[in-house]
Amino acid sequence: MAIDRPDGISSTMFTDSHCHLNFPELLSDLSAIRQAMSAAQVDRALCICTTLEGFATVHRLATDYGNFWATLGVHPDNEGVKEPSLQDLLSLGRLPRVVGIGETGLDYFRLGERSIADMAWQRERFRTHIRAARQLALPLVIHTRSASSDTLAILREEGEDGTPGSAGGVFHCFTETAEVARAALDLGFYISFSGILTFKSAQDLRDVAAFVPIDRLLIETDSPYLAPVPYRGKTNNPSLVALVAAQLAEIRHCKLERIGEITSRNFEMLFKGVLR
């Protein structure tokens, strides 16, 4: 498979704070993806876990390659998979190169015939992740879709308010309102933007990206999904995070180098394990 990569990007280094390199469409072309990352000056990536069954592959990516790290978690959308116990998360979360807990959170987008009350299992799963993150002193990687009020409420109920002892973390692939962004920032969380930021229909999101404090910004691909313009609709990969950075630089009226530097530094500040 040919790997799309941006051309004309400067020598600034970029960090993809959220990708799924263990998914088959990316894992099968890992060598080409790594070459494309190098060409686009994307020097680091965080490999995100979405099931306990898939954790071994995610973790192996982090241990096999010095510029990859791993998280541990079960995505709120995943049903019919091994349910994570607190002990599961605590034991696996202590393994080398695991630097975050998630992807976790709430997703009410595909309720179907179910009600929000029926999603109690999802809320309990989320609480388990928060409790593990707090005990491990690892940041949370938060997914929220059509569920921001409950997501924020549960974080507060579990003690996530930005004070000492909080796990903190990032609201990844942010698509919510400015009000939700403000609430997440007030709780001490970072905000990460994906290729959606480049979509023509995403002006409201660009407005949010304009006001988030620069020291709370992260960039990501969420690959293999959400490839930025002009690759929209194609398989995404971490090399294309440079295009998210370019869009963010335009929004913030600053140089691309500044976005690369600050988002990479923010990544290090949040995921402190990458510096060990």
Short mmCIF file of C-alpha atoms in Angstrom, two decimals, residues 55-268:
data_model
loop_
_atom_site.label_atom_id
_atom_site.label_comp_id
_atom_site.label_asym_id
_atom_site.label_seq_id
_atom_site.Cartn_x
_atom_site.Cartn_y
_atom_site.Cartn_z
CA PHE A 55 -2.72 -4.67 24.46
CA ALA A 56 0.11 -7.12 23.80
CA THR A 57 0.48 -5.86 20.24
CA VAL A 58 0.29 -2.20 21.33
CA HIS A 59 2.87 -2.82 24.03
CA ARG A 60 5.16 -4.70 21.66
CA LEU A 61 5.19 -1.70 19.31
CA ALA A 62 6.37 0.44 22.23
CA THR A 63 9.06 -2.00 23.31
CA ASP A 64 10.29 -2.75 19.78
CA TYR A 65 10.67 0.89 18.70
CA GLY A 66 12.35 3.59 20.73
CA ASN A 67 10.09 6.39 19.44
CA PHE A 68 6.78 4.66 20.22
CA TRP A 69 5.01 4.46 23.59
CA ALA A 70 1.83 2.69 24.71
CA THR A 71 -1.35 3.28 26.66
CA LEU A 72 -3.60 0.73 28.33
CA GLY A 73 -7.38 0.81 28.18
CA VAL A 74 -10.69 -0.45 26.80
CA HIS A 75 -12.57 1.93 24.49
CA PRO A 76 -16.12 2.78 25.61
CA ASP A 77 -17.55 1.57 22.29
CA ASN A 78 -16.06 -1.92 22.62
CA GLU A 79 -18.56 -4.54 23.74
CA GLY A 80 -18.12 -8.29 23.84
CA VAL A 81 -14.49 -7.90 24.92
CA LYS A 82 -12.72 -8.67 28.19
CA GLU A 83 -13.95 -6.21 30.79
CA PRO A 84 -11.01 -4.56 32.54
CA SER A 85 -10.82 -4.97 36.29
CA LEU A 86 -8.98 -2.48 38.42
CA GLN A 87 -6.32 -5.11 39.03
CA ASP A 88 -5.92 -5.74 35.28
CA LEU A 89 -5.23 -2.06 34.71
CA LEU A 90 -2.93 -1.72 37.71
CA SER A 91 -0.77 -4.72 36.83
CA LEU A 92 -0.46 -4.05 33.09
CA GLY A 93 -0.20 -0.31 33.62
CA ARG A 94 3.08 -0.79 35.49
CA LEU A 95 4.81 -2.38 32.51
CA PRO A 96 7.67 -0.44 30.89
CA ARG A 97 6.75 2.17 28.26
CA VAL A 98 3.09 2.36 29.31
CA VAL A 99 2.59 6.10 29.80
CA GLY A 100 -1.19 6.58 29.95
CA ILE A 101 -4.55 4.97 30.75
CA GLY A 102 -7.12 4.85 27.99
CA GLU A 103 -8.61 5.22 25.55
CA THR A 104 -11.48 5.53 27.98
CA GLY A 105 -14.55 7.68 28.48
CA LEU A 106 -18.17 7.67 27.33
CA ASP A 107 -19.87 7.41 23.95
CA TYR A 108 -23.64 7.75 23.61
CA PHE A 109 -23.58 8.36 19.85
CA ARG A 110 -24.78 4.88 18.85
CA LEU A 111 -27.39 4.13 21.47
CA GLY A 112 -29.78 2.54 19.00
CA GLU A 113 -32.72 1.18 20.99
CA ARG A 114 -30.92 1.71 24.28
CA SER A 115 -31.32 4.60 26.68
CA ILE A 116 -28.58 6.51 28.47
CA ALA A 117 -29.61 4.63 31.62
CA ASP A 118 -28.73 1.40 29.79
CA MET A 119 -25.11 2.59 29.48
CA ALA A 120 -24.36 2.18 33.19
CA TRP A 121 -21.77 -0.46 32.27
CA GLN A 122 -19.90 2.14 30.23
CA ARG A 123 -19.88 4.61 33.08
CA GLU A 124 -18.60 1.97 35.50
CA ARG A 125 -15.84 1.01 33.05
CA PHE A 126 -14.85 4.68 32.86
CA ARG A 127 -14.68 4.94 36.65
CA THR A 128 -12.43 1.87 36.80
CA HIS A 129 -10.00 3.52 34.39
CA ILE A 130 -9.99 6.76 36.37
CA ARG A 131 -9.27 4.94 39.61
CA ALA A 132 -6.41 3.01 37.99
CA ALA A 133 -4.93 6.17 36.51
CA ARG A 134 -4.99 7.89 39.89
CA GLN A 135 -3.31 4.96 41.63
CA LEU A 136 -0.68 4.66 38.91
CA ALA A 137 -0.17 8.43 38.58
CA LEU A 138 -0.66 8.10 34.81
CA PRO A 139 -2.70 10.52 32.67
CA LEU A 140 -6.04 9.58 31.16
CA VAL A 141 -6.76 9.53 27.42
CA ILE A 142 -10.41 10.60 27.24
CA HIS A 143 -12.88 9.78 24.47
CA THR A 144 -16.23 11.53 24.71
CA ARG A 145 -18.97 11.64 22.09
CA SER A 146 -22.51 12.84 22.70
CA ALA A 147 -21.75 12.36 26.40
CA SER A 148 -19.77 15.38 27.53
CA SER A 149 -21.96 16.24 30.54
CA ASP A 150 -21.65 12.76 32.02
CA THR A 151 -17.94 12.57 31.12
CA LEU A 152 -17.18 15.77 33.00
CA ALA A 153 -19.47 14.86 35.91
CA ILE A 154 -17.81 11.48 36.44
CA LEU A 155 -14.34 12.99 36.29
CA ARG A 156 -15.34 15.46 39.00
CA GLU A 157 -17.01 12.75 41.12
CA GLU A 158 -13.82 10.68 40.95
CA GLY A 159 -11.73 13.61 42.15
CA GLU A 160 -10.33 14.80 38.84
CA ASP A 161 -10.22 18.53 39.45
CA GLY A 162 -6.63 19.43 38.68
CA THR A 163 -5.50 19.40 42.30
CA PRO A 164 -2.62 17.25 43.62
CA GLY A 165 -3.51 13.58 43.31
CA SER A 166 -5.42 14.08 40.09
CA ALA A 167 -4.38 11.92 37.16
CA GLY A 168 -5.16 14.59 34.57
CA GLY A 169 -4.91 13.73 30.93
CA VAL A 170 -6.18 14.74 27.52
CA PHE A 171 -9.52 15.02 25.76
CA HIS A 172 -8.42 13.42 22.52
CA CYS A 173 -9.74 14.12 19.01
CA PHE A 174 -11.69 17.05 20.41
CA THR A 175 -14.97 17.82 18.63
CA GLU A 176 -17.03 19.31 21.44
CA THR A 177 -18.08 22.89 22.13
CA ALA A 178 -16.06 25.76 23.56
CA GLU A 179 -17.94 25.31 26.83
CA VAL A 180 -16.82 21.69 27.11
CA ALA A 181 -13.25 22.71 26.29
CA ARG A 182 -13.33 25.33 29.05
CA ALA A 183 -14.65 22.78 31.53
CA ALA A 184 -11.96 20.25 30.58
CA LEU A 185 -9.27 22.92 30.90
CA ASP A 186 -10.63 23.91 34.30
CA LEU A 187 -10.15 20.29 35.41
CA GLY A 188 -6.52 20.45 34.31
CA PHE A 189 -6.83 18.51 31.07
CA TYR A 190 -5.11 19.06 27.74
CA ILE A 191 -7.02 19.31 24.45
CA SER A 192 -5.89 17.38 21.37
CA PHE A 193 -6.92 18.16 17.80
CA SER A 194 -6.97 15.76 14.86
CA GLY A 195 -7.36 16.03 11.10
CA ILE A 196 -10.96 17.13 11.62
CA LEU A 197 -9.47 20.57 12.23
CA THR A 198 -8.73 20.78 8.48
CA PHE A 199 -12.26 19.90 7.31
CA LYS A 200 -14.18 22.68 5.59
CA SER A 201 -17.17 22.13 7.88
CA ALA A 202 -15.12 22.47 11.09
CA GLN A 203 -15.04 26.25 11.60
CA ASP A 204 -16.56 25.95 15.08
CA LEU A 205 -13.76 23.56 16.02
CA ARG A 206 -11.14 25.93 14.62
CA ASP A 207 -12.64 28.64 16.83
CA VAL A 208 -12.13 26.36 19.84
CA ALA A 209 -8.54 25.70 18.77
CA ALA A 210 -7.93 29.43 18.65
CA PHE A 211 -8.66 29.98 22.35
CA VAL A 212 -7.21 26.87 24.03
CA PRO A 213 -4.05 27.99 25.86
CA ILE A 214 -1.02 27.08 23.81
CA ASP A 215 0.50 25.16 26.71
CA ARG A 216 -2.52 22.81 26.74
CA LEU A 217 -2.53 21.90 23.03
CA LEU A 218 -1.73 18.51 21.55
CA ILE A 219 -1.96 17.20 17.98
CA GLU A 220 -2.85 13.71 16.79
CA THR A 221 -3.98 11.65 13.84
CA ASP A 222 -6.28 9.06 15.47
CA SER A 223 -5.04 7.04 12.51
CA PRO A 224 -6.11 5.05 10.60
CA TYR A 225 -9.12 7.39 10.81
CA LEU A 226 -9.73 11.07 10.03
CA ALA A 227 -6.99 11.82 7.52
CA PRO A 228 -6.56 15.59 7.15
CA VAL A 229 -7.22 17.52 3.96
CA PRO A 230 -6.02 16.89 1.22
CA TYR A 231 -5.99 13.18 2.17
CA ARG A 232 -9.49 13.10 3.64
CA GLY A 233 -11.18 9.75 3.01
CA LYS A 234 -7.89 7.88 2.72
CA THR A 235 -6.17 5.74 5.33
CA ASN A 236 -4.54 8.05 7.85
CA ASN A 237 -1.07 7.50 9.33
CA PRO A 238 1.12 9.34 11.84
CA SER A 239 3.15 11.20 9.19
CA LEU A 240 0.06 13.30 8.43
CA VAL A 241 0.01 14.86 11.89
CA ALA A 242 2.27 17.53 10.39
CA LEU A 243 -0.75 18.77 8.43
CA VAL A 244 -2.76 19.11 11.62
CA ALA A 245 0.10 21.19 13.00
CA ALA A 246 0.09 23.36 9.88
CA GLN A 247 -3.63 24.05 10.26
CA LEU A 248 -3.14 24.87 13.92
CA ALA A 249 -0.33 27.28 13.05
CA GLU A 250 -2.64 29.07 10.63
CA ILE A 251 -5.39 29.30 13.25
CA ARG A 252 -2.99 30.59 15.91
CA HIS A 253 -1.20 33.00 13.54
CA CYS A 254 2.18 31.60 14.44
CA LYS A 255 4.99 29.74 12.76
CA LEU A 256 4.73 26.02 12.14
CA GLU A 257 7.95 25.57 14.10
CA ARG A 258 6.26 27.04 17.16
CA ILE A 259 3.40 24.53 16.97
CA GLY A 260 5.80 21.64 16.54
CA GLU A 261 7.91 22.73 19.48
CA ILE A 262 5.09 23.53 21.89
CA THR A 263 2.91 20.48 21.16
CA SER A 264 5.95 18.19 21.50
CA ARG A 265 6.85 19.86 24.79
CA ASN A 266 3.25 19.54 25.98
CA PHE A 267 3.36 15.85 25.10
CA GLU A 268 6.41 15.46 27.31
#
